[in-house]
Amino acid sequence: MSRLLAFGEVLVDWIPLEFQRQGKIDIPIYGQYPGGAPANVAVAVAGLGQPAYMLGQLGEDAAGVYLRDCLQQQQVNCDYLLHSSEHPTPMAFVSLDVSGERSFSFHRNNSADLKLSFNDFPQQLFSGAGLFHICSNTLTEAAIADTTLQAITAAKQGGMLISFDVNLRLALWPSTEQLIPRVMQAAALSDMLKLSLEEWDYLAKGVQVDDLASHMFALGVKLILLTDGAEPVQLFSAKETLQLATPKVDVVDTTGAGDAFTGAWLASLIEQGITDSAALEHAISLVSPLADALNHAVVAGALAVTKRGAWSALPSHHDIQQFIQHKE
C-alpha cells in the first residue's frame, strides 16, 4: 500500500497567544503547540485520509510524551518514531509580527532528533511505492545529514518517490559552509523539490548559476514547486510551467502554512496513485493530475494561515473541497 514516510524533527512550537501587563512590562503568554516541518506534513497527509508514518526521534521527557500522543491522535503511524533517554526533545519559540509572519528561536542543542542512525530503522521500511519526504533541518549537522542521505538513497532504490522541502532555517546551522553542498546533494537524490522564492535566490547565488531550474533538472529533479507568500505558486517540469494564484484570505498566523501546502500536494499524489517513478513521468506528460494536486495544495496553504498554530490550522479534505467548489 502506498504511504508517506516523513523523516525528521518533531518539536514543540511555543507560540505567543497574548500579552499580560505586569507593572510596566508586557509578559508574553505562550501556548504549547506540536510542530516540526516533516511532522506537520505527516499530520496534514493523515488528516486528508492517506497513510502517513513519522520517522524520527523524541526525548523521553514530558515534551516527547506530549508530541507522540498528539501524533497518534492525528492518526500518524509512530511505529518508527524512536525515543532517547539521553537527549531532549527539541523546541522552537515563535515570534509573530503584525502581519503574522514568523521568526524562530530554536532549542536544539544535542537534541534527540539529531542522534539518529540509519541502522535504527528496518531496511524493508524503505521498499515499495510511496513518498519519502524530508526537509533541510536534518542536514544541519554531519551525523544526521549522513543518516538523512542514507535514508533518501534507500528509499529511492526501494522504488519510492523523494520529496524535498528545502525549508531553510539558517539559525539551525552551526555554520553555513556546508549548507549549499548538503542541500544540493539531497536535491540530486530528489524527484520533487519545494522551495520559496527567497530560498530559490539563496541557492542560485550559492551554486552560482543563472538558471537554477535547469541546473536542478540536470541533477535529476523532476518537479519544482516555487512559492512566494501570497504571490502565485509556480510548478516547473523540464517541459511545462504551471502557475496558480493564491486565494485572498485574512492572515492570522503563517506557522505551518508551507507544510499544509506540501501535505495537501503529497496527499493528492498518493490519492491519484502517483507514488513511483513511472507514475510521476506519466503525470508530468498529462499535466492535469499535477494541476489538480497543485490546486488542492494552494487552497490548503491559504486556509492554514487563517488559524493559529501548525496542526490546529490544517484544513480537512471537506474544507478544501468546499473552498474549491465555492471558488468555482
Short mmCIF file of C-alpha atoms in Angstrom, two decimals:
data_model
loop_
_atom_site.label_atom_id
_atom_site.label_comp_id
_atom_site.label_asym_id
_atom_site.label_seq_id
_atom_site.Cartn_x
_atom_site.Cartn_y
_atom_site.Cartn_z
CA MET A 1 0.00 0.00 0.00
CA SER A 2 1.34 3.45 -0.93
CA ARG A 3 2.11 5.69 2.01
CA LEU A 4 4.08 8.72 3.13
CA LEU A 5 7.25 8.35 5.16
CA ALA A 6 8.07 11.72 6.73
CA PHE A 7 11.60 11.87 8.12
CA GLY A 8 12.94 14.45 10.55
CA GLU A 9 12.18 16.52 13.59
CA VAL A 10 9.10 16.62 15.79
CA LEU A 11 9.22 19.51 18.23
CA VAL A 12 7.21 21.81 20.45
CA ASP A 13 6.39 25.22 18.98
CA TRP A 14 5.90 27.82 21.70
CA ILE A 15 3.67 30.45 20.10
CA PRO A 16 2.65 33.76 21.76
CA LEU A 17 -1.09 33.89 22.37
CA GLU A 18 -1.37 37.23 24.15
CA PHE A 19 0.48 39.67 26.40
CA GLN A 20 -0.25 40.14 30.08
CA ARG A 21 0.54 43.51 31.60
CA GLN A 22 2.53 43.32 34.85
CA GLY A 23 3.52 46.76 36.04
CA LYS A 24 5.39 48.39 33.19
CA ILE A 25 6.18 45.08 31.44
CA ASP A 26 4.13 43.15 28.90
CA ILE A 27 4.66 39.42 29.54
CA PRO A 28 4.05 37.12 26.54
CA ILE A 29 1.78 34.17 27.29
CA TYR A 30 2.86 31.21 25.16
CA GLY A 31 0.84 28.22 24.00
CA GLN A 32 2.46 24.80 23.55
CA TYR A 33 1.80 23.52 20.02
CA PRO A 34 3.09 20.34 18.37
CA GLY A 35 5.21 21.07 15.30
CA GLY A 36 8.29 20.35 13.22
CA ALA A 37 8.09 20.70 9.43
CA PRO A 38 8.11 16.98 8.47
CA ALA A 39 5.72 16.17 11.34
CA ASN A 40 3.36 18.90 10.13
CA VAL A 41 3.37 17.31 6.67
CA ALA A 42 2.70 13.83 8.11
CA VAL A 43 -0.26 15.16 10.09
CA ALA A 44 -1.58 17.01 7.04
CA VAL A 45 -1.40 13.87 4.88
CA ALA A 46 -3.03 11.69 7.55
CA GLY A 47 -5.76 14.28 8.05
CA LEU A 48 -6.51 14.10 4.34
CA GLY A 49 -7.10 10.36 4.57
CA GLN A 50 -3.77 8.94 3.37
CA PRO A 51 -1.39 6.66 5.33
CA ALA A 52 1.43 8.62 6.98
CA TYR A 53 4.39 7.42 9.04
CA MET A 54 6.66 9.61 11.15
CA LEU A 55 10.35 8.62 11.21
CA GLY A 56 12.44 10.41 13.81
CA GLN A 57 13.32 10.51 17.49
CA LEU A 58 11.96 12.20 20.62
CA GLY A 59 13.38 12.54 24.08
CA GLU A 60 11.94 10.56 26.99
CA ASP A 61 10.68 13.77 28.55
CA ALA A 62 7.31 15.44 29.01
CA ALA A 63 7.57 17.17 25.64
CA GLY A 64 8.33 13.88 23.89
CA VAL A 65 5.38 12.10 25.53
CA TYR A 66 3.13 15.01 24.58
CA LEU A 67 4.24 15.03 20.93
CA ARG A 68 3.91 11.27 20.45
CA ASP A 69 0.42 11.38 21.92
CA CYS A 70 -0.51 14.27 19.62
CA LEU A 71 0.75 12.43 16.53
CA GLN A 72 -1.16 9.28 17.42
CA GLN A 73 -4.32 11.29 17.98
CA GLN A 74 -3.86 12.63 14.43
CA GLN A 75 -3.69 9.04 13.06
CA VAL A 76 0.02 9.28 12.19
CA ASN A 77 1.79 5.92 12.49
CA CYS A 78 4.52 6.25 15.15
CA ASP A 79 5.99 2.73 14.93
CA TYR A 80 9.26 4.25 13.70
CA LEU A 81 9.30 7.35 15.90
CA LEU A 82 12.08 6.36 18.29
CA HIS A 83 12.91 7.67 21.75
CA SER A 84 16.10 8.59 23.56
CA SER A 85 16.68 8.59 27.31
CA GLU A 86 19.89 10.61 26.89
CA HIS A 87 18.82 13.51 24.67
CA PRO A 88 15.95 16.02 24.99
CA THR A 89 13.09 16.78 22.64
CA PRO A 90 13.78 19.91 20.55
CA MET A 91 11.72 23.08 20.93
CA ALA A 92 11.18 26.30 19.00
CA PHE A 93 9.97 29.69 20.21
CA VAL A 94 7.98 31.52 17.57
CA SER A 95 7.60 35.29 17.34
CA LEU A 96 4.93 36.86 15.13
CA ASP A 97 4.97 40.35 13.64
CA VAL A 98 1.86 42.44 12.97
CA SER A 99 1.25 40.68 9.63
CA GLY A 100 1.51 37.20 11.15
CA GLU A 101 4.99 36.48 9.74
CA ARG A 102 7.22 34.29 11.91
CA SER A 103 10.72 34.33 13.30
CA PHE A 104 12.21 31.42 15.26
CA SER A 105 14.47 30.80 18.23
CA PHE A 106 15.46 27.13 18.46
CA HIS A 107 16.40 24.99 21.47
CA ARG A 108 18.00 22.09 19.62
CA ASN A 109 21.42 21.59 21.18
CA ASN A 110 22.31 17.87 21.28
CA SER A 111 18.62 17.01 20.95
CA ALA A 112 17.13 13.58 20.24
CA ASP A 113 16.24 14.30 16.61
CA LEU A 114 19.93 14.80 15.79
CA LYS A 115 21.01 11.43 17.25
CA LEU A 116 19.52 9.04 14.71
CA SER A 117 21.37 6.35 12.79
CA PHE A 118 20.15 4.85 9.51
CA ASN A 119 20.55 1.40 11.06
CA ASP A 120 17.93 2.32 13.67
CA PHE A 121 15.31 1.58 11.02
CA PRO A 122 14.48 -1.76 9.32
CA GLN A 123 15.67 -1.77 5.70
CA GLN A 124 12.36 -3.11 4.34
CA LEU A 125 10.68 0.08 5.53
CA PHE A 126 12.14 1.90 2.52
CA SER A 127 10.83 -0.50 -0.14
CA GLY A 128 7.67 -0.24 -2.24
CA ALA A 129 5.60 2.50 -3.82
CA GLY A 130 5.19 5.61 -1.74
CA LEU A 131 6.59 9.05 -0.96
CA PHE A 132 9.62 9.75 1.21
CA HIS A 133 9.62 13.34 2.48
CA ILE A 134 12.42 15.35 4.12
CA CYS A 135 13.36 18.93 4.96
CA SER A 136 16.79 20.52 5.24
CA ASN A 137 16.69 20.63 9.06
CA THR A 138 18.16 17.12 9.14
CA LEU A 139 21.14 18.31 7.07
CA THR A 140 22.40 20.88 9.56
CA GLU A 141 24.99 18.63 11.27
CA ALA A 142 27.27 15.99 9.76
CA ALA A 143 25.93 12.89 11.55
CA ILE A 144 22.22 13.50 10.97
CA ALA A 145 22.98 14.66 7.41
CA ASP A 146 24.65 11.30 6.69
CA THR A 147 21.65 9.48 8.15
CA THR A 148 19.27 11.55 6.03
CA LEU A 149 21.18 10.94 2.81
CA GLN A 150 21.38 7.19 3.53
CA ALA A 151 17.61 7.09 4.10
CA ILE A 152 16.90 9.02 0.89
CA THR A 153 19.16 6.69 -1.08
CA ALA A 154 17.49 3.59 0.37
CA ALA A 155 14.00 4.93 -0.33
CA LYS A 156 14.93 5.87 -3.89
CA GLN A 157 16.48 2.46 -4.53
CA GLY A 158 13.41 0.85 -2.94
CA GLY A 159 11.12 2.44 -5.52
CA MET A 160 9.77 5.42 -3.58
CA LEU A 161 9.50 9.00 -4.85
CA ILE A 162 11.58 11.54 -2.94
CA SER A 163 10.03 14.85 -1.85
CA PHE A 164 12.39 17.54 -0.50
CA ASP A 165 11.14 20.77 1.07
CA VAL A 166 14.24 22.97 1.32
CA ASN A 167 12.70 24.92 4.24
CA LEU A 168 15.90 26.75 5.20
CA ARG A 169 16.27 27.79 8.84
CA LEU A 170 19.70 29.43 8.90
CA ALA A 171 19.64 29.76 12.70
CA LEU A 172 19.84 25.94 12.95
CA TRP A 173 23.11 25.69 11.04
CA PRO A 174 26.25 25.81 13.23
CA SER A 175 27.98 27.02 10.06
CA THR A 176 26.51 27.68 6.63
CA GLU A 177 29.72 26.44 4.97
CA GLN A 178 28.16 23.02 4.35
CA LEU A 179 24.64 24.27 3.65
CA ILE A 180 24.83 24.51 -0.14
CA PRO A 181 26.76 21.22 -0.66
CA ARG A 182 24.40 19.22 1.58
CA VAL A 183 21.22 20.74 0.19
CA MET A 184 22.38 20.15 -3.37
CA GLN A 185 23.39 16.58 -2.54
CA ALA A 186 19.88 15.91 -1.19
CA ALA A 187 18.32 17.69 -4.17
CA ALA A 188 20.25 15.48 -6.59
CA LEU A 189 18.57 12.45 -4.99
CA SER A 190 15.09 14.00 -5.04
CA ASP A 191 12.24 13.75 -7.54
CA MET A 192 10.30 16.76 -6.25
CA LEU A 193 11.68 19.96 -4.78
CA LYS A 194 9.68 22.59 -2.92
CA LEU A 195 11.17 25.96 -2.02
CA SER A 196 10.30 29.61 -1.51
CA LEU A 197 11.48 32.41 -3.78
CA GLU A 198 13.86 33.54 -1.03
CA GLU A 199 15.35 30.03 -0.84
CA TRP A 200 15.50 29.90 -4.65
CA ASP A 201 17.60 33.08 -4.73
CA TYR A 202 19.82 31.84 -1.90
CA LEU A 203 20.57 28.54 -3.67
CA ALA A 204 21.04 30.17 -7.09
CA LYS A 205 23.62 32.52 -5.61
CA GLY A 206 25.26 29.66 -3.71
CA VAL A 207 25.70 27.39 -6.73
CA GLN A 208 26.45 30.38 -8.97
CA VAL A 209 24.04 29.59 -11.81
CA ASP A 210 21.72 31.88 -13.75
CA ASP A 211 19.08 29.18 -14.38
CA LEU A 212 18.55 27.21 -11.17
CA ALA A 213 15.65 25.21 -12.61
CA SER A 214 17.74 23.85 -15.50
CA HIS A 215 20.53 23.07 -13.06
CA MET A 216 18.14 21.09 -10.83
CA PHE A 217 16.64 19.21 -13.77
CA ALA A 218 20.14 18.27 -14.91
CA LEU A 219 20.74 16.80 -11.44
CA GLY A 220 17.65 14.59 -11.83
CA VAL A 221 14.88 16.60 -10.17
CA LYS A 222 11.57 16.02 -11.99
CA LEU A 223 9.36 18.75 -10.47
CA ILE A 224 9.96 22.07 -8.71
CA LEU A 225 7.33 23.84 -6.61
CA LEU A 226 8.13 27.52 -6.07
CA THR A 227 6.16 29.61 -3.56
CA ASP A 228 6.32 33.32 -2.80
CA GLY A 229 3.97 34.12 0.08
CA ALA A 230 0.68 35.42 -1.27
CA GLU A 231 2.02 35.60 -4.83
CA PRO A 232 1.11 32.90 -7.41
CA VAL A 233 2.66 29.44 -6.95
CA GLN A 234 4.68 28.03 -9.83
CA LEU A 235 5.20 24.38 -10.77
CA PHE A 236 8.06 23.57 -13.12
CA SER A 237 8.97 20.44 -15.01
CA ALA A 238 11.59 20.25 -17.74
CA LYS A 239 8.83 20.72 -20.33
CA GLU A 240 5.97 22.58 -18.63
CA THR A 241 5.33 25.51 -16.30
CA LEU A 242 2.09 25.92 -14.35
CA GLN A 243 1.14 29.00 -12.35
CA LEU A 244 -1.73 29.29 -9.89
CA ALA A 245 -2.83 32.35 -7.94
CA THR A 246 -3.25 32.04 -4.18
CA PRO A 247 -6.67 32.88 -2.68
CA LYS A 248 -7.07 36.13 -0.75
CA VAL A 249 -7.60 35.37 2.95
CA ASP A 250 -7.22 37.09 6.31
CA VAL A 251 -3.83 36.09 7.72
CA VAL A 252 -3.71 35.18 11.41
CA ASP A 253 -0.58 33.02 11.66
CA THR A 254 1.64 31.71 8.86
CA THR A 255 3.13 28.94 11.04
CA GLY A 256 2.85 25.65 9.15
CA ALA A 257 1.26 27.14 6.02
CA GLY A 258 4.00 25.76 3.79
CA ASP A 259 3.62 22.35 5.40
CA ALA A 260 -0.16 22.43 4.86
CA PHE A 261 0.58 23.20 1.21
CA THR A 262 3.10 20.37 0.94
CA GLY A 263 0.89 17.91 2.82
CA ALA A 264 -2.08 18.54 0.54
CA TRP A 265 0.17 18.24 -2.52
CA LEU A 266 1.57 14.89 -1.37
CA ALA A 267 -1.81 13.57 -0.21
CA SER A 268 -3.26 14.33 -3.64
CA LEU A 269 -0.39 12.50 -5.33
CA ILE A 270 -0.97 9.43 -3.14
CA GLU A 271 -4.72 9.56 -3.78
CA GLN A 272 -4.03 9.64 -7.54
CA GLY A 273 -1.52 6.78 -7.35
CA ILE A 274 1.45 8.97 -8.27
CA THR A 275 3.86 7.17 -5.96
CA ASP A 276 6.60 5.76 -8.19
CA SER A 277 8.81 7.00 -10.99
CA ALA A 278 6.70 5.68 -13.86
CA ALA A 279 3.51 7.19 -12.46
CA LEU A 280 5.23 10.54 -11.95
CA GLU A 281 6.54 10.60 -15.52
CA HIS A 282 3.03 9.80 -16.78
CA ALA A 283 1.51 12.57 -14.64
CA ILE A 284 4.07 15.06 -15.97
CA SER A 285 3.13 14.12 -19.54
CA LEU A 286 -0.59 14.58 -18.80
CA VAL A 287 -0.15 17.76 -16.71
CA SER A 288 -3.75 17.69 -15.41
CA PRO A 289 -3.07 15.38 -12.42
CA LEU A 290 -0.37 17.78 -11.26
CA ALA A 291 -2.63 20.80 -11.80
CA ASP A 292 -5.28 19.14 -9.63
CA ALA A 293 -2.76 18.41 -6.86
CA LEU A 294 -1.42 21.97 -7.05
CA ASN A 295 -4.93 23.39 -6.70
CA HIS A 296 -5.50 21.37 -3.53
CA ALA A 297 -2.12 22.46 -2.18
CA VAL A 298 -2.69 26.16 -2.81
CA VAL A 299 -6.10 26.08 -1.13
CA ALA A 300 -4.74 24.15 1.87
CA GLY A 301 -1.90 26.64 2.33
CA ALA A 302 -4.32 29.58 2.17
CA LEU A 303 -6.74 28.06 4.67
CA ALA A 304 -3.92 27.24 7.09
CA VAL A 305 -2.93 30.89 7.59
CA THR A 306 -6.43 31.80 8.79
CA LYS A 307 -5.93 29.96 12.10
CA ARG A 308 -3.26 29.90 14.79
CA GLY A 309 -0.73 27.07 15.11
CA ALA A 310 0.52 24.39 12.73
CA TRP A 311 -1.54 21.21 13.28
CA SER A 312 -4.58 23.03 14.63
CA ALA A 313 -4.74 25.11 11.44
CA LEU A 314 -4.55 22.23 8.95
CA PRO A 315 -7.67 22.06 6.74
CA SER A 316 -9.66 18.87 6.24
CA HIS A 317 -10.50 17.32 2.87
CA HIS A 318 -14.00 18.73 3.30
CA ASP A 319 -12.63 22.23 3.96
CA ILE A 320 -10.52 22.10 0.80
CA GLN A 321 -13.29 20.73 -1.41
CA GLN A 322 -15.81 23.22 -0.09
CA PHE A 323 -13.43 26.11 -0.76
CA ILE A 324 -12.68 24.87 -4.29
CA GLN A 325 -16.40 24.47 -5.07
CA HIS A 326 -17.17 27.92 -3.72
CA LYS A 327 -14.31 29.41 -5.72
CA GLU A 328 -15.58 27.78 -8.90
#
